[in-house]
mmCIF file of C-alpha atoms and ligand atoms in Angstrom:
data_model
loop_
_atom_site.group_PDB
_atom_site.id
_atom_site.type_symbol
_atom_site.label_atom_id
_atom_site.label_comp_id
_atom_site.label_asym_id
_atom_site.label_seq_id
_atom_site.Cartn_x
_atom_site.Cartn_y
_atom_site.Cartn_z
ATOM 1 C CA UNK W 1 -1.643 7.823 -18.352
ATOM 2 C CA UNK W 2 -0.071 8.451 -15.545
ATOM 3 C CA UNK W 3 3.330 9.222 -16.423
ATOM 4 C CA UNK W 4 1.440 12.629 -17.453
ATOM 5 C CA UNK W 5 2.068 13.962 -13.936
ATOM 6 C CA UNK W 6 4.313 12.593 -12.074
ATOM 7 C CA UNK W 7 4.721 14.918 -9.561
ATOM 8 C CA UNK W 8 1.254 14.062 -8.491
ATOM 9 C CA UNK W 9 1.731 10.590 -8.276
ATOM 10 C CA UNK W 10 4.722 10.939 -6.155
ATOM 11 C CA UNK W 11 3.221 13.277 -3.507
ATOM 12 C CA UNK W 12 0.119 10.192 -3.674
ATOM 13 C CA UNK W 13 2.734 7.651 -3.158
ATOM 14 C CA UNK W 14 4.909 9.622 -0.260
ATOM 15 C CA UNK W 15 1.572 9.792 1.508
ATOM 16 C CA UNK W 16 0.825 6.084 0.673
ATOM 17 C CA UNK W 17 4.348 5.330 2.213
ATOM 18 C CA UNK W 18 3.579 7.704 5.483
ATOM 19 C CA UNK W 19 -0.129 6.038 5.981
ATOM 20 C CA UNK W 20 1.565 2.276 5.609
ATOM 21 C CA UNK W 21 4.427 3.620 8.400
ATOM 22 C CA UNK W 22 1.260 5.183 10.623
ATOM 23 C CA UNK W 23 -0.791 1.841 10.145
ATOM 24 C CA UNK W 24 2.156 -0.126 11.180
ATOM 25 C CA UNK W 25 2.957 1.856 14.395
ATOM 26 C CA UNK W 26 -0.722 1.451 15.163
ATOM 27 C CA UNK W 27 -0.827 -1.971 14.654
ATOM 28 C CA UNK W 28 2.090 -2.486 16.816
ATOM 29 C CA UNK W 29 0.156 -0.076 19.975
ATOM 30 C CA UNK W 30 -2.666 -1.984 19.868
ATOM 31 C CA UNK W 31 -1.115 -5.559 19.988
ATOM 32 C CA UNK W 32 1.089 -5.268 22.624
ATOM 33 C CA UNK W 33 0.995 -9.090 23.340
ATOM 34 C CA UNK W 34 1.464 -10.251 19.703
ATOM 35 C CA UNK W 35 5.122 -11.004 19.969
ATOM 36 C CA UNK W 36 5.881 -11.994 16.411
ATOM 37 C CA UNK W 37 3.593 -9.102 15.311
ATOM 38 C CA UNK W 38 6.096 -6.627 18.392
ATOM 39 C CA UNK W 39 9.364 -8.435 16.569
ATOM 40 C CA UNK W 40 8.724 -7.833 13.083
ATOM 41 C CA UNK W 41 6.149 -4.890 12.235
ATOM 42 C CA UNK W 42 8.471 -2.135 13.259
ATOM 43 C CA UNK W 43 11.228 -3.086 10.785
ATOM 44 C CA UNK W 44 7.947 -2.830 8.129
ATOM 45 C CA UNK W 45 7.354 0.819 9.761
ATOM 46 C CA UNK W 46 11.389 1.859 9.610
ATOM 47 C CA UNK W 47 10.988 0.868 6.109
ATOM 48 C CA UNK W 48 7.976 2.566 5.066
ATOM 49 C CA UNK W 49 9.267 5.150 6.159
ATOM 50 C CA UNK W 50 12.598 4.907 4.535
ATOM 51 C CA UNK W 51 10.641 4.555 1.161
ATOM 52 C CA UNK W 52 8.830 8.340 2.233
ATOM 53 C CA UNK W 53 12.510 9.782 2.563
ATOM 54 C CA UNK W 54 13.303 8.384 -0.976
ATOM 55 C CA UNK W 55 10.384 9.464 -3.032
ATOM 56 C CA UNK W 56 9.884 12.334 -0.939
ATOM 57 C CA UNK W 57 13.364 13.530 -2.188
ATOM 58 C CA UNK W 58 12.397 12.112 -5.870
ATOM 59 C CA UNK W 59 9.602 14.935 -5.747
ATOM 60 C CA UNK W 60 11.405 17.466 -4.886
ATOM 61 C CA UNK W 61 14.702 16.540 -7.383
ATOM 62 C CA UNK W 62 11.917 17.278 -9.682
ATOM 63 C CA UNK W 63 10.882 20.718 -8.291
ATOM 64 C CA UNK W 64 7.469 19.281 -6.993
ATOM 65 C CA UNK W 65 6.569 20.032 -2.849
ATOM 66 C CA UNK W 66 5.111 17.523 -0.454
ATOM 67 C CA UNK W 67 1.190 18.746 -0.512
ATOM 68 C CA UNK W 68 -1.764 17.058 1.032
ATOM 69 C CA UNK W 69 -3.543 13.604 -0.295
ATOM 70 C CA UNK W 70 -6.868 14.384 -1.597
ATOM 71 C CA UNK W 71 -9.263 12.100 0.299
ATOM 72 C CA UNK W 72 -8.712 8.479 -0.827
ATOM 73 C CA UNK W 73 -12.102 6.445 -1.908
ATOM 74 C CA UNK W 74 -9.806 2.983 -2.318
ATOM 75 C CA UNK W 75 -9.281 2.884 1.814
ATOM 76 C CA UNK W 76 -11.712 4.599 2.400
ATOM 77 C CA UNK W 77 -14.242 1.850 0.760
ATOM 78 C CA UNK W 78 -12.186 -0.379 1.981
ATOM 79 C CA UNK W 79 -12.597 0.280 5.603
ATOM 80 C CA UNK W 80 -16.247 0.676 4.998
ATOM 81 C CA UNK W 81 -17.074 -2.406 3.155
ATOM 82 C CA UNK W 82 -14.945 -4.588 5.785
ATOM 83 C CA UNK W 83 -16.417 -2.439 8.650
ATOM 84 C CA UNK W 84 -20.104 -3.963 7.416
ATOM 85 C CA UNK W 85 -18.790 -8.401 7.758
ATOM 86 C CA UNK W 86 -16.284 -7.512 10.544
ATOM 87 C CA UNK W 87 -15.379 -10.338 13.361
ATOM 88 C CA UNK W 88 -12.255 -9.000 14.164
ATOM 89 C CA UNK W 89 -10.313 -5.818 13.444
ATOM 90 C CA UNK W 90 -7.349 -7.136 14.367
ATOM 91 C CA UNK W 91 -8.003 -9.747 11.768
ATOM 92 C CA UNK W 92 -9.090 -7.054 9.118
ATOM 93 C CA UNK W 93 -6.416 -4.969 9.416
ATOM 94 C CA UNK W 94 -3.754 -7.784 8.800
ATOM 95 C CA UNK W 95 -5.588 -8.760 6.015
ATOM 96 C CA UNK W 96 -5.995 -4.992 4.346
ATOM 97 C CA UNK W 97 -2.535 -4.558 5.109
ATOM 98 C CA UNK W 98 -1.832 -7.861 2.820
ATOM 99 C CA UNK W 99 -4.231 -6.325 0.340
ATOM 100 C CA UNK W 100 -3.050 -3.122 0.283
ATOM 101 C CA UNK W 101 0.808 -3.555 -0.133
ATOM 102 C CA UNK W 102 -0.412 -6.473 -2.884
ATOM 103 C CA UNK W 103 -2.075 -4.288 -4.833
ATOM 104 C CA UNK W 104 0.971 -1.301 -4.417
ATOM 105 C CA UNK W 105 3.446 -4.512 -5.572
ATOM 106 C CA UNK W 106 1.380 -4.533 -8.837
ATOM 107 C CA UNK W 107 1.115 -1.506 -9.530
ATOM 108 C CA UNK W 108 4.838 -0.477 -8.651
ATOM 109 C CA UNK W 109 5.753 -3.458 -11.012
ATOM 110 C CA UNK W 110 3.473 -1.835 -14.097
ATOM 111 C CA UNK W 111 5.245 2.036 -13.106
ATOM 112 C CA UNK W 112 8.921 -0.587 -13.409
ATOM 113 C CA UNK W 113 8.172 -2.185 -16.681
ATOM 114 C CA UNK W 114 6.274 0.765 -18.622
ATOM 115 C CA UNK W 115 7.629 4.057 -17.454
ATOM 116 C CA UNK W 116 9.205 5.976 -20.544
ATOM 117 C CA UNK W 117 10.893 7.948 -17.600
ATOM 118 C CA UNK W 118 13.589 5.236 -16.756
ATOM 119 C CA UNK W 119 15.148 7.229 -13.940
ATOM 120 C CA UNK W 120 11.634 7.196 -12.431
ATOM 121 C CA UNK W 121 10.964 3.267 -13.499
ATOM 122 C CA UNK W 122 14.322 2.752 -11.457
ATOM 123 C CA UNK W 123 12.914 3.886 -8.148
ATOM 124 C CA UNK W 124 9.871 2.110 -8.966
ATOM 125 C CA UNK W 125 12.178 -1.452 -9.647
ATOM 126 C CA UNK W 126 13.878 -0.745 -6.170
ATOM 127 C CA UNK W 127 11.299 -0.962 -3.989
ATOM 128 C CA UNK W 128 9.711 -4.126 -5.189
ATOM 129 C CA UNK W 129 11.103 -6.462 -2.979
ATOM 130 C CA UNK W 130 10.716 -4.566 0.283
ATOM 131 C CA UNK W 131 6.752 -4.014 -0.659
ATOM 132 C CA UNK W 132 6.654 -8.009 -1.434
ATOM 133 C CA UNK W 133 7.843 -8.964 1.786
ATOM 134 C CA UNK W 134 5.585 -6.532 3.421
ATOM 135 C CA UNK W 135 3.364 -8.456 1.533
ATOM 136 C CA UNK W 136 3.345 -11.875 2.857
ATOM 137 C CA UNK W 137 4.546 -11.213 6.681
ATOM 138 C CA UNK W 138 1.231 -9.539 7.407
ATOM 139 C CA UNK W 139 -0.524 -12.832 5.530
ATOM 140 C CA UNK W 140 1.594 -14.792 8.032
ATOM 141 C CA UNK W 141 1.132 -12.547 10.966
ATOM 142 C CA UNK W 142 -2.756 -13.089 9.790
ATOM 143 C CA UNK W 143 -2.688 -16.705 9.572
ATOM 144 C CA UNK W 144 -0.586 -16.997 12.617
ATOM 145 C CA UNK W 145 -3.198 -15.617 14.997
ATOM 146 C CA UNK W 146 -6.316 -16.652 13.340
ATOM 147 C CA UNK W 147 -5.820 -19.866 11.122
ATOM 148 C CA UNK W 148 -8.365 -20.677 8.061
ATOM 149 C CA UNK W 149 -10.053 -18.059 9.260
ATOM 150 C CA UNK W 150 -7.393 -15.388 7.790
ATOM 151 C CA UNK W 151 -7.687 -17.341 4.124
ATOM 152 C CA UNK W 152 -11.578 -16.844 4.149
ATOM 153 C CA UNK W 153 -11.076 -13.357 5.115
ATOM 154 C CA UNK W 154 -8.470 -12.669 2.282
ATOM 155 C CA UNK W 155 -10.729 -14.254 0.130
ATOM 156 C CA UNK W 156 -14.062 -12.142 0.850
ATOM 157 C CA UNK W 157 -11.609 -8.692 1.396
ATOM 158 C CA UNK W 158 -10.065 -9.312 -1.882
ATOM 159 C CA UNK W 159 -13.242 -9.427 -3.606
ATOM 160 C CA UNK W 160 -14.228 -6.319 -1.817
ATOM 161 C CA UNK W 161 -11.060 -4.760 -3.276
ATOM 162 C CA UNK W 162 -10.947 -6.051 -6.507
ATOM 163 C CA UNK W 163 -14.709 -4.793 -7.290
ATOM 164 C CA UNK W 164 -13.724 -1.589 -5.696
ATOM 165 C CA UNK W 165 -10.442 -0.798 -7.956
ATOM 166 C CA UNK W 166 -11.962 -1.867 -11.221
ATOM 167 C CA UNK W 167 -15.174 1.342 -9.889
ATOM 168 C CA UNK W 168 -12.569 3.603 -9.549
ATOM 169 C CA UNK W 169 -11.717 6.308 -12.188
ATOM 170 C CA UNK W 170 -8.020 6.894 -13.557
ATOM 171 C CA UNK W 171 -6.273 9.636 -11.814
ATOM 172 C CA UNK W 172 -2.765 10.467 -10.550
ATOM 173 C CA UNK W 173 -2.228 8.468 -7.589
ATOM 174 C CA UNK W 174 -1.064 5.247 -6.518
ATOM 175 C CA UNK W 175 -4.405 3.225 -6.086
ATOM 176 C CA UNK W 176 -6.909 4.565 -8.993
ATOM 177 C CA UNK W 177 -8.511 2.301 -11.852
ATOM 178 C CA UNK W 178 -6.666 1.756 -14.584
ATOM 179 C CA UNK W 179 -6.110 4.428 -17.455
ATOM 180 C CA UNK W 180 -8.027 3.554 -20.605
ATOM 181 C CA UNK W 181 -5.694 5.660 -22.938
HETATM 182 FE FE1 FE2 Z 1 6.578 1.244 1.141
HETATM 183 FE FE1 FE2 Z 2 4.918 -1.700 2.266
#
């Protein structure tokens, strides 16, 4: 399970945690006029970026190094499948972002509840609530701009991502498929 290496979960999480800060900031450069968007995204990308600092330093209390994220086939298909029903990227990227920091709420809470490693389950347990919120502002921010439309989107992206993180193998990182042991 994962537990097995946790040095190479955390350097998959710190990147997940720099990639959520980068999305944000882009986000935020390409909406210029999306004023609720402009108020409240960058105090998602402060955080994000806050959680990087804290797990960042969690690797190396543990004698690991920052290294580089092997190539990631959950965004990747994700950004392919979407790219291939796409009205709006805008829309799309809202609605990934909702996906996304869903599916890193679930599996932070699973790494809270079942870590052996308490001291590691407690850094897990402290970010839930900041990674919920992320959660449903970009739902709102998505609903906001584009009405029903956002809730059928949700719908047909979470089937996407469902289908694609039950085809994934186990490994290391943050967004795999599930361990079988
Ligand atoms: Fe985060
Ligand atoms: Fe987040």
């Amino acid at each position: 399970m994962v537990e097995a290496d946790p040095l190479a979960l955390l350097n998959d999480h710190a990147h997940c945690e720099l990639k959520a800060a980068a999305m944000g900031q882009s986000l935020i450069a390409k909406n210029p006029s999306f004023g609720s968007l402009i108020d409240s995204v960058p105090h998602v990308v402060l955080e994000e970026m806050q959680h990087f600092v804290q797990v960042n330093a969690e690797l190396r209390k543990r004698g690991g190094e920052l290294g580089v994220q092997e190539p990631s086939p959950y965004a990747d298909g994700l950004h392919q499948g979407a790219a291939a029903t796409r009205t709006s990227l805008v829309l799309d990227r809202l609605v990934l972002a909702h996906l996304i920091e869903a599916r890193s709420l679930e599996r932070f809470d699973l790494l809270a509840n079942h870590l052996t490693d308490r001291s590691l389950a407690a850094l897990y347990e402290e970010l839930l609530p900041s990674e919920a919120a992320h959660r449903g502002l970009f739902r709102k921010l998505a609903r906001e701009a584009y009405g029903d439309a956002a809730e059928a989107r949700i719908e047909t992206l979470g089937e996407l991502e469902s289908r694609l993180i039950a085809g994934l193998p186990f490994a290391h990182r943050v967004h795999s498929g599930i361990s079988v042991r």
